[in-house]
């Protein structure tokens, strides 16, 4: 008797992202945005507030970047 592989639950929501933090993001598929689309062949620098609006299934990885001195308030 062969055991069935366990089903992996689908990601239904994005993890919480800090709105003011910049993330290095790798996408799994193209994402349409105003004026074009974000392509998976590039890494993107995206603020957490915007990242939270992208489809969860399109985000392959998102790593918080250290604060930049140019991002100071």
Coordinates of N, CA and C in Angstrom, one line a residue:
X1 N 0.8 -1.2 0.0 CA 0.0 0.0 0.0 C 0.9 1.2 0.0
X2 N 0.6 2.2 -0.9 CA 1.4 3.4 -1.0 C 0.7 4.5 -0.2
X3 N 1.5 5.2 0.6 CA 0.9 6.3 1.3 C 0.7 7.5 0.4
X4 N -0.4 8.2 0.6 CA -0.7 9.4 -0.1 C 0.2 10.6 0.4
X5 N 0.7 11.4 -0.5 CA 1.4 12.6 0.0 C 0.5 13.5 0.7
X6 N 1.0 14.2 1.7 CA 0.2 15.1 2.5 C 0.0 16.4 1.6
X7 N -1.2 16.9 1.7 CA -1.5 18.1 1.0 C -0.9 19.3 1.7
X8 N -0.4 20.2 0.9 CA 0.2 21.4 1.5 C -0.9 22.5 1.4
X9 N -1.2 23.1 2.6 CA -2.3 24.1 2.5 C -1.9 25.3 1.7
X10 N -2.8 25.8 0.9 CA -2.5 27.0 0.1 C -2.4 28.2 1.0
X11 N -1.5 29.2 0.6 CA -1.4 30.4 1.3 C -2.6 31.2 0.9
X12 N -3.3 31.6 1.9 CA -4.6 32.4 1.7 C -4.4 33.8 2.0
X13 N -3.4 34.2 2.7 CA -3.2 35.6 3.0 C -1.7 35.9 3.1
X14 N -1.4 37.1 3.0 CA 0.0 37.5 3.1 C 0.4 37.6 4.5
X15 N 1.7 37.3 4.8 CA 2.2 37.6 6.2 C 2.1 39.1 6.5
X16 N 2.2 39.5 7.7 CA 2.2 40.9 8.1 C 3.5 41.5 7.7
X17 N 3.4 42.6 6.9 CA 4.6 43.4 6.5 C 4.6 44.7 7.2
X18 N 5.7 45.2 7.7 CA 5.8 46.5 8.3 C 5.6 47.5 7.2
X19 N 4.7 48.4 7.2 CA 4.4 49.3 6.1 C 5.6 50.2 5.7
X20 N 6.4 50.7 6.7 CA 7.5 51.6 6.4 C 8.8 50.9 6.0
X21 N 8.8 49.5 6.2 CA 10.0 48.8 5.9 C 10.1 48.4 4.4
X22 N 11.3 48.5 3.8 CA 11.6 48.1 2.5 C 12.0 46.7 2.4
X23 N 11.4 45.9 1.5 CA 11.7 44.5 1.3 C 12.3 44.2 0.0
X24 N 13.2 43.3 -0.1 CA 13.7 42.7 -1.3 C 12.8 41.6 -1.7
X25 N 12.1 41.6 -2.8 CA 11.1 40.7 -3.1 C 11.4 39.9 -4.4
X26 N 11.2 38.6 -4.4 CA 11.3 37.8 -5.6 C 9.9 37.2 -5.8
X27 N 9.4 37.5 -7.0 CA 8.0 37.0 -7.3 C 8.0 35.7 -8.0
X28 N 6.9 35.0 -8.0 CA 6.8 33.7 -8.6 C 6.1 33.8 -10.0
X29 N 5.4 34.9 -10.2 CA 4.7 35.1 -11.5 C 4.6 36.6 -11.7
X30 N 4.3 37.1 -13.0 CA 4.1 38.5 -13.2 C 2.9 39.0 -12.5
X31 N 3.1 40.3 -12.0 CA 2.0 40.9 -11.3 C 1.7 42.3 -12.0
X32 N 0.5 42.4 -12.5 CA 0.1 43.7 -13.1 C 0.1 44.8 -12.1
X33 N 0.6 46.0 -12.5 CA 0.6 47.2 -11.7 C 0.3 48.3 -12.7
X34 N 0.0 49.5 -12.1 CA -0.3 50.6 -13.0 C 0.9 50.9 -13.8
X35 N 0.8 51.0 -15.1 CA 1.9 51.4 -16.0 C 2.7 50.2 -16.4
X36 N 2.3 48.9 -16.1 CA 3.1 47.8 -16.6 C 2.9 46.6 -15.7
X37 N 4.0 45.8 -15.4 CA 3.9 44.7 -14.5 C 5.3 44.4 -13.9
X38 N 5.2 43.8 -12.7 CA 6.4 43.4 -12.0 C 6.7 42.0 -12.5
X39 N 8.0 41.8 -12.9 CA 8.3 40.5 -13.5 C 9.1 39.6 -12.5
X40 N 8.9 38.3 -12.5 CA 9.6 37.4 -11.6 C 11.1 37.2 -11.9
X41 N 11.5 37.7 -13.1 CA 12.9 37.6 -13.4 C 13.8 38.6 -12.8
X42 N 13.2 39.6 -12.0 CA 13.9 40.6 -11.4 C 13.6 40.6 -9.9
X43 N 14.6 41.0 -9.0 CA 14.3 41.3 -7.6 C 13.8 42.7 -7.6
X44 N 12.8 43.0 -6.7 CA 12.2 44.3 -6.6 C 12.4 44.8 -5.1
X45 N 12.5 46.1 -5.0 CA 12.5 46.7 -3.7 C 11.1 47.4 -3.5
X46 N 10.4 46.8 -2.5 CA 9.0 47.2 -2.4 C 8.7 47.5 -0.9
X47 N 8.1 48.6 -0.6 CA 7.7 49.0 0.8 C 6.6 48.0 1.2
X48 N 6.6 47.7 2.5 CA 5.7 46.8 3.1 C 4.2 47.1 2.9
X49 N 3.9 48.4 2.9 CA 2.5 48.8 2.7 C 2.0 48.4 1.3
X50 N 2.9 48.5 0.3 CA 2.5 48.1 -1.0 C 2.6 46.6 -1.2
X51 N 3.6 45.9 -0.6 CA 3.8 44.5 -0.6 C 2.6 43.8 -0.1
X52 N 1.9 44.3 0.9 CA 0.7 43.7 1.5 C -0.4 43.6 0.5
X53 N -0.4 44.5 -0.5 CA -1.5 44.5 -1.5 C -1.3 43.5 -2.6
X54 N -0.1 42.9 -2.8 CA 0.1 42.0 -3.9 C -0.5 40.7 -3.6
X55 N -0.8 39.9 -4.6 CA -1.4 38.5 -4.3 C -0.4 37.7 -3.6
X56 N -0.9 37.0 -2.5 CA 0.0 36.2 -1.7 C 0.7 35.1 -2.5
X57 N 0.0 34.5 -3.5 CA 0.6 33.4 -4.3 C 1.7 33.9 -5.3
X58 N 1.8 35.2 -5.5 CA 2.8 35.8 -6.4 C 4.1 36.1 -5.7
X59 N 4.1 36.1 -4.3 CA 5.3 36.4 -3.6 C 6.1 35.1 -3.2
X60 N 7.3 35.0 -3.9 CA 8.1 33.8 -3.6 C 8.9 34.0 -2.3
X61 N 9.5 35.2 -2.2 CA 10.2 35.5 -0.9 C 10.2 37.0 -0.8
X62 N 10.3 37.4 0.5 CA 10.4 38.9 0.8 C 11.3 39.0 2.1
X63 N 12.4 39.7 1.9 CA 13.4 39.8 3.0 C 13.5 41.3 3.3
X64 N 13.3 41.6 4.6 CA 13.4 43.0 5.0 C 14.8 43.5 4.8
X65 N 15.0 44.7 4.3 CA 16.3 45.3 4.1 C 16.6 46.2 5.3
X66 N 17.9 46.4 5.6 CA 18.2 47.3 6.7 C 17.8 48.7 6.3
X67 N 17.5 49.6 7.3 CA 17.1 50.9 7.0 C 18.2 51.7 6.2
X68 N 17.8 52.5 5.3 CA 18.8 53.3 4.5 C 18.8 54.7 5.1
X69 N 20.0 55.3 5.2 CA 20.0 56.7 5.7 C 19.2 57.7 4.8
X70 N 18.9 57.3 3.6 CA 18.2 58.1 2.7 C 16.7 58.0 2.9
X71 N 16.3 57.0 3.7 CA 14.8 56.8 4.0 C 14.4 57.5 5.3
X72 N 15.3 58.3 5.9 CA 15.0 59.0 7.2 C 13.9 60.0 7.0
X73 N 13.1 60.0 8.0 CA 11.9 60.9 8.0 C 12.3 62.4 8.1

